[in-house]
Amino acid sequence: MNPLVEINFDGIIGPSHNYAGLSVGNIASATNAGETAYPREAALQGIAKMRHNLDLGLAQGFFMPLDRPNMSWLDGLGTTVGDAEAHMRAAAFSASSMWAANAATVSPAPDTPDHRCHLTVANLQTMPHRSHEWPGTASQIQLAFADGEHFSVHAPVPSPFGDEGAANHMRLCPRHDAPGIEIFVFGKSGGPFPARQHIEASKAVARKHRLDRHHALFAQQAEIAIAAGAFHNDVVAVANERVLFTHEQAFERPDTLYTAIREKMPEAEIIIVPTNKVSLEDAIKSYLFNAQLVTLPGEGGMALILPSEARENERVWSYLEELVDGNGPIRRLCPVDVRQSMANGGGPACLRLRVVADPTTVDQRFMATSDKLDAIARIVSNHWPEAINPDQLSDPGLIQAIRTARSELLAICGLTELDR
Ligand code: SUG
């Protein structure tokens, strides 16, 4: 048995990437509604991020984009791409499965009684454009983690309980391969905006993964955080091994949560970013918490893989520089350019699903190597549309180009069974 390591599976940014302003409560999505998107550049930015992390010595995987526009979803609604109202057409076109943090919730083997890694596919039912992702996501997760000796894949939690997957779930553990505690963050209210993670969904996932009381904690997201635009908890907090890096205003009752964490895991280190250094507004604009907090191989300590927007905000960047100079567990800052995804509210952490596993037990077609990323980048350069404006979405030529682009990618990755 090889050691269990954290593998980051990134959603490859699909050829239909566009800015349709579909996510109420997601400030970037609303602000950029109607802008021209650049799918080719977007996907190449995502690939560059994967390559950056591979070069750091981290294990990297990926998921395929879904078949868009989703004709069968429109058919179920009694319409077609040509006839649908613009907002429904845009919902059928969305490349939103790129944000793989919302694909599933993952409880690694050391935390579960059967010592298998449990994954529950997220139903994403709060936002219409995301509610039809799960069947395509489930097909890939079932393929990637088909080895029943090491994985157990669960169907989504039923309606009406919204579940947005790992974006509202954090794990603290001494090391990735040791038993840890899992924090399920739910929302109750978000002022003018919807709370997307229902407490019943969080509790259901913990039950399905058979996490006992010792392993699971439940915490409410602060209403003011959701109202300020933190539609997912991973916009205001991130955890890795024994470190929780969080904004002061992320949780409704932070002290209760911190006490519970310290009781269960005395070695936990909670780094609280105070509002007087970084306001909620700056945190949400810069997405500093939507970083991948990773453990570097060897004695490298931890690094934050941040959106380059975090470097551009003076207050945020000077806080971060102070943090890494301070001899704490976070030693390195690595800004990456994922601006095309950021303009729809998705930073580096949104683009990946973390799975702690032995990489040899995963279907190798979903594992990245430098050569594979080169091959994928070539397909993207040759087939992804250069630009998409939301008013172009009924163009049959564009639809054909998007479908061909995905088929070419599936072919190069040996995943044609996912076609349609
Ligand atoms: O669900 N944006 C996504 C961003 C998801 C970010 N994920 C995490 N925080 N883990 C969302 O709001 C915008 C689509 C549009 O407006 O066209 C969108 O779906």
GROMACS .gro file of C-alpha atoms and ligand atoms in nm:
model
  439
    1MET     CA    1   0.000   0.000   0.000
    2ASN     CA    2   0.138   0.340  -0.103
    3PRO     CA    3   0.098   0.641   0.127
    4LEU     CA    4  -0.221   0.844   0.115
    5VAL     CA    5  -0.159   1.192  -0.023
    6GLU     CA    6  -0.377   1.490  -0.105
    7ILE     CA    7  -0.464   1.495  -0.475
    8ASN     CA    8  -0.616   1.811  -0.620
    9PHE     CA    9  -0.858   1.739  -0.903
   10ASP     CA   10  -0.914   2.055  -1.108
   11GLY     CA   11  -1.214   2.106  -1.332
   12ILE     CA   12  -1.085   2.174  -1.682
   13ILE     CA   13  -1.252   2.501  -1.785
   14GLY     CA   14  -1.505   2.414  -2.055
   15PRO     CA   15  -1.535   2.559  -2.406
   16SER     CA   16  -1.870   2.723  -2.320
   17HIS     CA   17  -1.724   2.947  -2.043
   18ASN     CA   18  -1.920   3.274  -2.045
   19TYR     CA   19  -2.042   3.556  -1.820
   20ALA     CA   20  -2.420   3.538  -1.793
   21GLY     CA   21  -2.465   3.673  -1.440
   22LEU     CA   22  -2.638   3.358  -1.320
   23SER     CA   23  -2.533   3.341  -0.955
   24VAL     CA   24  -2.732   3.566  -0.721
   25GLY     CA   25  -2.514   3.653  -0.421
   26ASN     CA   26  -2.190   3.602  -0.616
   27ILE     CA   27  -2.066   3.957  -0.665
   28ALA     CA   28  -1.814   3.880  -0.943
   29SER     CA   29  -2.080   3.693  -1.144
   30ALA     CA   30  -2.324   3.984  -1.112
   31THR     CA   31  -2.060   4.250  -1.186
   32ASN     CA   32  -1.935   4.082  -1.502
   33ALA     CA   33  -2.274   3.983  -1.645
   34GLY     CA   34  -2.280   4.043  -2.019
   35GLU     CA   35  -1.901   4.081  -2.056
   36THR     CA   36  -1.713   3.891  -2.325
   37ALA     CA   37  -1.547   3.576  -2.191
   38TYR     CA   38  -1.235   3.412  -2.331
   39PRO     CA   39  -1.277   3.033  -2.294
   40ARG     CA   40  -0.941   2.943  -2.453
   41GLU     CA   41  -0.748   3.179  -2.229
   42ALA     CA   42  -0.956   3.064  -1.930
   43ALA     CA   43  -0.875   2.695  -1.986
   44LEU     CA   44  -0.506   2.771  -2.044
   45GLN     CA   45  -0.496   2.965  -1.716
   46GLY     CA   46  -0.645   2.661  -1.540
   47ILE     CA   47  -0.390   2.429  -1.702
   48ALA     CA   48  -0.106   2.663  -1.601
   49LYS     CA   49  -0.227   2.647  -1.240
   50MET     CA   50  -0.226   2.265  -1.253
   51ARG     CA   51   0.124   2.272  -1.398
   52HIS     CA   52   0.240   2.514  -1.128
   53ASN     CA   53   0.117   2.278  -0.856
   54LEU     CA   54   0.260   1.971  -1.027
   55ASP     CA   55   0.597   2.152  -1.038
   56LEU     CA   56   0.572   2.212  -0.663
   57GLY     CA   57   0.569   1.832  -0.627
   58LEU     CA   58   0.195   1.805  -0.551
   59ALA     CA   59  -0.031   1.528  -0.686
   60GLN     CA   60  -0.268   1.660  -0.949
   61GLY     CA   61  -0.575   1.523  -1.127
   62PHE     CA   62  -0.855   1.672  -1.337
   63PHE     CA   63  -1.216   1.634  -1.440
   64MET     CA   64  -1.360   1.681  -1.786
   65PRO     CA   65  -1.598   1.966  -1.871
   66LEU     CA   66  -1.962   1.858  -1.907
   67ASP     CA   67  -2.161   1.838  -2.229
   68ARG     CA   68  -2.298   2.189  -2.282
   69PRO     CA   69  -2.545   2.322  -2.378
   70ASN     CA   70  -2.736   2.059  -2.183
   71MET     CA   71  -3.001   1.974  -2.443
   72SER     CA   72  -3.169   1.702  -2.237
   73TRP     CA   73  -3.216   1.943  -1.947
   74LEU     CA   74  -3.382   2.192  -2.181
   75ASP     CA   75  -3.587   1.908  -2.332
   76GLY     CA   76  -3.711   1.818  -1.983
   77LEU     CA   77  -3.823   2.179  -1.952
   78GLY     CA   78  -4.014   2.153  -2.279
   79THR     CA   79  -3.783   2.378  -2.478
   80THR     CA   80  -3.474   2.381  -2.700
   81VAL     CA   81  -3.157   2.587  -2.729
   82GLY     CA   82  -3.315   2.785  -3.011
   83ASP     CA   83  -3.646   2.851  -2.837
   84ALA     CA   84  -3.542   2.887  -2.472
   85GLU     CA   85  -3.561   3.225  -2.302
   86ALA     CA   86  -3.215   3.382  -2.275
   87HIS     CA   87  -3.169   3.312  -1.902
   88MET     CA   88  -3.262   2.945  -1.945
   89ARG     CA   89  -3.039   2.909  -2.250
   90ALA     CA   90  -2.752   3.058  -2.050
   91ALA     CA   91  -2.824   2.817  -1.763
   92ALA     CA   92  -2.799   2.525  -2.008
   93PHE     CA   93  -2.468   2.658  -2.143
   94SER     CA   94  -2.286   2.725  -1.817
   95ALA     CA   95  -1.936   2.580  -1.783
   96SER     CA   96  -1.985   2.593  -1.403
   97SER     CA   97  -1.861   2.236  -1.344
   98MET     CA   98  -1.510   2.391  -1.368
   99TRP     CA   99  -1.550   2.475  -0.998
  100ALA     CA  100  -1.473   2.123  -0.884
  101ALA     CA  101  -1.481   2.220  -0.514
  102ASN     CA  102  -1.858   2.201  -0.562
  103ALA     CA  103  -1.853   1.856  -0.722
  104ALA     CA  104  -1.866   1.648  -0.403
  105THR     CA  105  -1.785   1.627  -0.033
  106VAL     CA  106  -1.495   1.396   0.047
  107SER     CA  107  -1.420   1.212   0.372
  108PRO     CA  108  -1.080   1.044   0.343
  109ALA     CA  109  -1.025   0.683   0.452
  110PRO     CA  110  -0.854   0.761   0.786
  111ASP     CA  111  -1.174   0.933   0.907
  112THR     CA  112  -1.427   0.663   0.818
  113PRO     CA  113  -1.508   0.336   0.998
  114ASP     CA  114  -1.466   0.119   0.686
  115HIS     CA  115  -1.133   0.289   0.601
  116ARG     CA  116  -1.252   0.378   0.254
  117CYS     CA  117  -1.262   0.729   0.112
  118HIS     CA  118  -1.628   0.837   0.091
  119LEU     CA  119  -1.750   1.086  -0.169
  120THR     CA  120  -2.102   1.229  -0.193
  121VAL     CA  121  -2.182   1.402  -0.520
  122ALA     CA  122  -2.327   1.750  -0.453
  123ASN     CA  123  -2.681   1.825  -0.573
  124LEU     CA  124  -2.611   2.198  -0.627
  125GLN     CA  125  -2.981   2.254  -0.634
  126THR     CA  126  -3.000   2.618  -0.521
  127MET     CA  127  -2.886   2.773  -0.850
  128PRO     CA  128  -3.072   2.654  -1.163
  129HIS     CA  129  -2.760   2.661  -1.384
  130ARG     CA  130  -2.575   2.437  -1.136
  131SER     CA  131  -2.866   2.206  -1.051
  132HIS     CA  132  -2.814   1.996  -1.365
  133GLU     CA  133  -2.441   1.939  -1.313
  134TRP     CA  134  -2.463   1.639  -1.082
  135PRO     CA  135  -2.544   1.357  -1.329
  136GLY     CA  136  -2.238   1.444  -1.544
  137THR     CA  137  -2.025   1.489  -1.233
  138ALA     CA  138  -2.147   1.159  -1.084
  139SER     CA  139  -2.048   0.969  -1.402
  140GLN     CA  140  -1.692   1.098  -1.375
  141ILE     CA  141  -1.660   1.045  -1.002
  142GLN     CA  142  -1.787   0.690  -1.038
  143LEU     CA  143  -1.526   0.625  -1.307
  144ALA     CA  144  -1.234   0.800  -1.136
  145PHE     CA  145  -1.300   0.633  -0.799
  146ALA     CA  146  -1.438   0.301  -0.922
  147ASP     CA  147  -1.206   0.095  -0.699
  148GLY     CA  148  -1.455  -0.023  -0.437
  149GLU     CA  149  -1.184  -0.145  -0.207
  150HIS     CA  150  -1.067   0.213  -0.153
  151PHE     CA  151  -1.362   0.436  -0.238
  152SER     CA  152  -1.734   0.456  -0.176
  153VAL     CA  153  -1.928   0.697  -0.398
  154HIS     CA  154  -2.270   0.817  -0.278
  155ALA     CA  155  -2.559   0.964  -0.476
  156PRO     CA  156  -2.652   1.328  -0.402
  157VAL     CA  157  -2.862   1.419  -0.099
  158PRO     CA  158  -3.226   1.447  -0.212
  159SER     CA  159  -3.419   1.773  -0.255
  160PRO     CA  160  -3.496   2.019  -0.112
  161PHE     CA  161  -3.171   2.025   0.086
  162GLY     CA  162  -2.908   2.221  -0.107
  163ASP     CA  163  -2.559   2.074  -0.098
  164GLU     CA  164  -2.260   2.253  -0.256
  165GLY     CA  165  -1.995   1.997  -0.169
  166ALA     CA  166  -1.643   2.059  -0.045
  167ALA     CA  167  -1.674   2.439  -0.069
  168ASN     CA  168  -1.851   2.419   0.268
  169HIS     CA  169  -1.645   2.144   0.424
  170MET     CA  170  -1.302   2.160   0.589
  171ARG     CA  171  -1.084   1.889   0.732
  172LEU     CA  172  -0.827   1.931   1.011
  173CYS     CA  173  -0.582   1.652   1.080
  174PRO     CA  174  -0.225   1.609   1.208
  175ARG     CA  175  -0.126   1.480   0.861
  176HIS     CA  176  -0.336   1.402   0.554
  177ASP     CA  177  -0.298   1.027   0.613
  178ALA     CA  178  -0.402   1.040   0.983
  179PRO     CA  179  -0.757   1.054   1.126
  180GLY     CA  180  -0.892   1.407   1.146
  181ILE     CA  181  -1.202   1.612   1.217
  182GLU     CA  182  -1.437   1.736   0.951
  183ILE     CA  183  -1.616   2.069   0.977
  184PHE     CA  184  -1.943   2.099   0.788
  185VAL     CA  185  -2.038   2.464   0.736
  186PHE     CA  186  -2.401   2.542   0.658
  187GLY     CA  187  -2.590   2.866   0.598
  188LYS     CA  188  -2.923   2.969   0.746
  189SER     CA  189  -2.966   3.315   0.613
  190GLY     CA  190  -2.764   3.547   0.397
  191GLY     CA  191  -2.955   3.873   0.423
  192PRO     CA  192  -3.051   3.956   0.063
  193PHE     CA  193  -2.871   3.648  -0.072
  194PRO     CA  194  -2.952   3.278  -0.053
  195ALA     CA  195  -2.770   3.047   0.188
  196ARG     CA  196  -2.669   2.763  -0.042
  197GLN     CA  197  -2.568   2.489   0.201
  198HIS     CA  198  -2.860   2.345   0.398
  199ILE     CA  199  -2.787   2.207   0.745
  200GLU     CA  200  -2.985   1.890   0.665
  201ALA     CA  201  -2.762   1.827   0.362
  202SER     CA  202  -2.449   1.865   0.575
  203LYS     CA  203  -2.586   1.628   0.840
  204ALA     CA  204  -2.692   1.377   0.572
  205VAL     CA  205  -2.345   1.372   0.417
  206ALA     CA  206  -2.181   1.317   0.757
  207ARG     CA  207  -2.423   1.026   0.821
  208LYS     CA  208  -2.367   0.875   0.477
  209HIS     CA  209  -1.990   0.888   0.536
  210ARG     CA  210  -2.051   0.733   0.879
  211LEU     CA  211  -1.848   0.999   1.057
  212ASP     CA  212  -1.908   0.956   1.427
  213ARG     CA  213  -1.956   1.244   1.671
  214HIS     CA  214  -1.585   1.263   1.730
  215HIS     CA  215  -1.506   1.326   1.364
  216ALA     CA  216  -1.781   1.570   1.260
  217LEU     CA  217  -1.847   1.929   1.366
  218PHE     CA  218  -2.119   2.157   1.231
  219ALA     CA  219  -2.084   2.535   1.214
  220GLN     CA  220  -2.307   2.808   1.079
  221GLN     CA  221  -2.171   3.051   0.825
  222ALA     CA  222  -2.206   3.413   0.940
  223GLU     CA  223  -2.508   3.582   0.790
  224ILE     CA  224  -2.299   3.897   0.732
  225ALA     CA  225  -2.041   3.696   0.541
  226ILE     CA  226  -2.303   3.558   0.299
  227ALA     CA  227  -2.461   3.904   0.271
  228ALA     CA  228  -2.116   4.049   0.185
  229GLY     CA  229  -2.078   3.799  -0.101
  230ALA     CA  230  -1.926   3.488   0.062
  231PHE     CA  231  -2.175   3.255  -0.105
  232HIS     CA  232  -1.954   2.959  -0.009
  233ASN     CA  233  -1.750   2.924   0.309
  234ASP     CA  234  -1.431   2.869   0.106
  235VAL     CA  235  -1.443   3.239   0.020
  236VAL     CA  236  -1.368   3.324   0.386
  237ALA     CA  237  -1.184   3.022   0.532
  238VAL     CA  238  -0.953   2.739   0.430
  239ALA     CA  239  -0.799   2.449   0.621
  240ASN     CA  240  -0.502   2.223   0.563
  241GLU     CA  241  -0.372   1.957   0.801
  242ARG     CA  242  -0.358   2.119   1.149
  243VAL     CA  243  -0.412   2.478   1.024
  244LEU     CA  244  -0.739   2.668   0.992
  245PHE     CA  245  -0.689   3.002   0.818
  246THR     CA  246  -1.005   3.205   0.857
  247HIS     CA  247  -1.151   3.553   0.848
  248GLU     CA  248  -1.273   3.678   1.185
  249GLN     CA  249  -1.626   3.716   1.049
  250ALA     CA  250  -1.660   3.382   0.868
  251PHE     CA  251  -1.874   3.202   1.128
  252GLU     CA  252  -2.189   3.296   1.316
  253ARG     CA  253  -2.049   3.174   1.651
  254PRO     CA  254  -1.673   3.161   1.596
  255ASP     CA  255  -1.572   3.111   1.961
  256THR     CA  256  -1.795   2.806   1.998
  257LEU     CA  257  -1.640   2.658   1.686
  258TYR     CA  258  -1.281   2.735   1.787
  259THR     CA  259  -1.339   2.584   2.133
  260ALA     CA  260  -1.488   2.268   1.981
  261ILE     CA  261  -1.193   2.237   1.742
  262ARG     CA  262  -0.939   2.280   2.022
  263GLU     CA  263  -1.119   2.022   2.237
  264LYS     CA  264  -1.113   1.764   1.961
  265MET     CA  265  -0.772   1.853   1.827
  266PRO     CA  266  -0.548   2.040   2.072
  267GLU     CA  267  -0.269   2.068   1.817
  268ALA     CA  268  -0.492   2.266   1.576
  269GLU     CA  269  -0.358   2.609   1.486
  270ILE     CA  270  -0.626   2.867   1.412
  271ILE     CA  271  -0.504   3.173   1.225
  272ILE     CA  272  -0.773   3.440   1.253
  273VAL     CA  273  -0.747   3.734   1.016
  274PRO     CA  274  -0.894   4.038   1.197
  275THR     CA  275  -1.139   4.272   1.028
  276ASN     CA  276  -0.923   4.573   1.115
  277LYS     CA  277  -0.645   4.431   0.896
  278VAL     CA  278  -0.856   4.278   0.617
  279SER     CA  279  -1.223   4.375   0.590
  280LEU     CA  280  -1.482   4.124   0.468
  281GLU     CA  281  -1.509   4.339   0.156
  282ASP     CA  282  -1.133   4.316   0.086
  283ALA     CA  283  -1.138   3.943   0.159
  284ILE     CA  284  -1.418   3.886  -0.092
  285LYS     CA  285  -1.272   4.114  -0.361
  286SER     CA  286  -0.921   3.968  -0.334
  287TYR     CA  287  -1.031   3.607  -0.264
  288LEU     CA  288  -0.729   3.560  -0.036
  289PHE     CA  289  -0.903   3.277   0.149
  290ASN     CA  290  -0.997   3.106  -0.177
  291ALA     CA  291  -0.638   2.994  -0.187
  292GLN     CA  292  -0.517   2.639  -0.198
  293LEU     CA  293  -0.343   2.595   0.136
  294VAL     CA  294  -0.105   2.310   0.063
  295THR     CA  295   0.173   2.124   0.240
  296LEU     CA  296   0.488   2.137   0.032
  297PRO     CA  297   0.695   1.820   0.005
  298GLY     CA  298   0.994   1.779   0.237
  299GLU     CA  299   1.051   2.050   0.494
  300GLY     CA  300   0.890   2.321   0.282
  301GLY     CA  301   0.606   2.398   0.524
  302MET     CA  302   0.276   2.526   0.386
  303ALA     CA  303   0.209   2.751   0.088
  304LEU     CA  304  -0.091   2.954  -0.020
  305ILE     CA  305  -0.168   2.925  -0.392
  306LEU     CA  306  -0.350   3.256  -0.427
  307PRO     CA  307  -0.530   3.443  -0.703
  308SER     CA  308  -0.310   3.724  -0.836
  309GLU     CA  309  -0.590   3.963  -0.729
  310ALA     CA  310  -0.470   3.911  -0.370
  311ARG     CA  311  -0.131   4.063  -0.457
  312GLU     CA  312  -0.300   4.366  -0.612
  313ASN     CA  313  -0.478   4.460  -0.290
  314GLU     CA  314  -0.225   4.648  -0.076
  315ARG     CA  315  -0.392   4.576   0.261
  316VAL     CA  316  -0.430   4.209   0.182
  317TRP     CA  317  -0.080   4.167   0.049
  318SER     CA  318   0.089   4.346   0.339
  319TYR     CA  319  -0.111   4.128   0.583
  320LEU     CA  320   0.004   3.816   0.395
  321GLU     CA  321   0.368   3.928   0.386
  322GLU     CA  322   0.356   3.984   0.760
  323LEU     CA  323   0.205   3.638   0.801
  324VAL     CA  324   0.478   3.454   0.610
  325ASP     CA  325   0.751   3.658   0.782
  326GLY     CA  326   0.609   3.563   1.120
  327ASN     CA  327   0.754   3.214   1.152
  328GLY     CA  328   0.413   3.043   1.145
  329PRO     CA  329   0.318   2.733   0.947
  330ILE     CA  330   0.244   2.927   0.624
  331ARG     CA  331   0.581   2.997   0.466
  332ARG     CA  332   0.521   3.079   0.103
  333LEU     CA  333   0.283   3.284  -0.115
  334CYS     CA  334   0.230   3.170  -0.475
  335PRO     CA  335   0.001   3.398  -0.679
  336VAL     CA  336  -0.150   3.236  -0.992
  337ASP     CA  337  -0.347   3.398  -1.273
  338VAL     CA  338  -0.698   3.252  -1.297
  339ARG     CA  339  -0.866   3.583  -1.387
  340GLN     CA  340  -1.116   3.435  -1.631
  341SER     CA  341  -1.256   3.208  -1.360
  342MET     CA  342  -1.226   3.480  -1.094
  343ALA     CA  343  -1.454   3.703  -1.301
  344ASN     CA  344  -1.729   3.447  -1.234
  345GLY     CA  345  -1.642   3.417  -0.863
  346GLY     CA  346  -1.412   3.113  -0.881
  347GLY     CA  347  -1.059   3.132  -0.739
  348PRO     CA  348  -0.783   2.869  -0.719
  349ALA     CA  349  -0.959   2.674  -0.442
  350CYS     CA  350  -1.295   2.671  -0.624
  351LEU     CA  351  -1.129   2.508  -0.923
  352ARG     CA  352  -1.020   2.198  -0.734
  353LEU     CA  353  -1.161   1.904  -0.539
  354ARG     CA  354  -0.927   1.760  -0.276
  355VAL     CA  355  -0.918   1.384  -0.241
  356VAL     CA  356  -0.680   1.215   0.003
  357ALA     CA  357  -0.592   0.879  -0.150
  358ASP     CA  358  -0.320   0.659  -0.288
  359PRO     CA  359  -0.289   0.796  -0.644
  360THR     CA  360  -0.242   0.444  -0.784
  361THR     CA  361  -0.597   0.353  -0.675
  362VAL     CA  362  -0.747   0.631  -0.892
  363ASP     CA  363  -0.835   0.569  -1.258
  364GLN     CA  364  -0.514   0.698  -1.419
  365ARG     CA  365  -0.705   0.871  -1.698
  366PHE     CA  366  -0.794   1.141  -1.442
  367MET     CA  367  -0.436   1.189  -1.316
  368ALA     CA  368  -0.220   1.470  -1.457
  369THR     CA  369   0.135   1.445  -1.582
  370SER     CA  370   0.330   1.719  -1.751
  371ASP     CA  371   0.295   1.546  -2.091
  372LYS     CA  372  -0.080   1.505  -2.048
  373LEU     CA  373  -0.118   1.872  -1.961
  374ASP     CA  374   0.075   1.957  -2.281
  375ALA     CA  375  -0.164   1.739  -2.485
  376ILE     CA  376  -0.469   1.896  -2.317
  377ALA     CA  377  -0.331   2.246  -2.377
  378ARG     CA  378  -0.289   2.164  -2.747
  379ILE     CA  379  -0.655   2.055  -2.774
  380VAL     CA  380  -0.763   2.373  -2.594
  381SER     CA  381  -0.548   2.594  -2.819
  382ASN     CA  382  -0.688   2.430  -3.132
  383HIS     CA  383  -1.055   2.389  -3.040
  384TRP     CA  384  -1.171   2.615  -2.754
  385PRO     CA  385  -1.357   2.925  -2.879
  386GLU     CA  386  -1.147   3.236  -2.842
  387ALA     CA  387  -1.432   3.457  -2.719
  388ILE     CA  388  -1.797   3.419  -2.620
  389ASN     CA  389  -2.046   3.695  -2.558
  390PRO     CA  390  -2.369   3.585  -2.386
  391ASP     CA  391  -2.579   3.717  -2.677
  392GLN     CA  392  -2.411   3.464  -2.908
  393LEU     CA  393  -2.538   3.156  -2.726
  394SER     CA  394  -2.803   3.060  -2.983
  395ASP     CA  395  -2.549   3.049  -3.267
  396PRO     CA  396  -2.552   2.693  -3.411
  397GLY     CA  397  -2.190   2.729  -3.527
  398LEU     CA  398  -2.077   2.812  -3.173
  399ILE     CA  399  -2.276   2.520  -3.029
  400GLN     CA  400  -2.113   2.281  -3.277
  401ALA     CA  401  -1.766   2.418  -3.198
  402ILE     CA  402  -1.822   2.373  -2.823
  403ARG     CA  403  -1.937   2.012  -2.864
  404THR     CA  404  -1.652   1.923  -3.099
  405ALA     CA  405  -1.399   2.079  -2.861
  406ARG     CA  406  -1.518   1.862  -2.573
  407SER     CA  407  -1.523   1.546  -2.785
  408GLU     CA  408  -1.162   1.611  -2.890
  409LEU     CA  409  -1.060   1.647  -2.525
  410LEU     CA  410  -1.240   1.327  -2.424
  411ALA     CA  411  -1.068   1.144  -2.709
  412ILE     CA  412  -0.717   1.260  -2.613
  413CYS     CA  413  -0.783   1.162  -2.249
  414GLY     CA  414  -0.926   0.818  -2.342
  415LEU     CA  415  -1.261   0.913  -2.188
  416THR     CA  416  -1.495   0.888  -2.487
  417GLU     CA  417  -1.737   0.686  -2.273
  418LEU     CA  418  -1.831   1.021  -2.115
  419ASP     CA  419  -1.939   1.159  -2.455
  420ARG     CA  420  -2.304   1.267  -2.429
  421SUG     O1  421  -2.154   2.878  -0.801
  421SUG     N1  422  -2.012   3.094  -1.038
  421SUG     C1  423  -1.995   2.989  -0.939
  421SUG     C2  424  -1.865   3.007  -0.865
  421SUG     C3  425  -1.835   2.889  -0.776
  421SUG     C4  426  -1.719   2.910  -0.687
  421SUG     N2  427  -1.694   2.793  -0.610
  421SUG     C5  428  -1.649   2.791  -0.483
  421SUG     N3  429  -1.655   2.897  -0.405
  421SUG     N4  430  -1.606   2.679  -0.434
  421SUG     C6  431  -2.112   2.987  -0.843
  421SUG     O2  432  -2.161   3.094  -0.806
  421SUG     C7  433  -2.122   3.204  -1.228
  421SUG     C8  434  -2.186   3.164  -1.357
  421SUG     C9  435  -2.237   3.282  -1.438
  421SUG     O3  436  -2.279   3.380  -1.378
  421SUG     O4  437  -2.238   3.271  -1.562
  421SUG    C10  438  -2.109   3.085  -1.131
  421SUG     O5  439  -2.182   2.990  -1.140
   0.00000   0.00000   0.00000
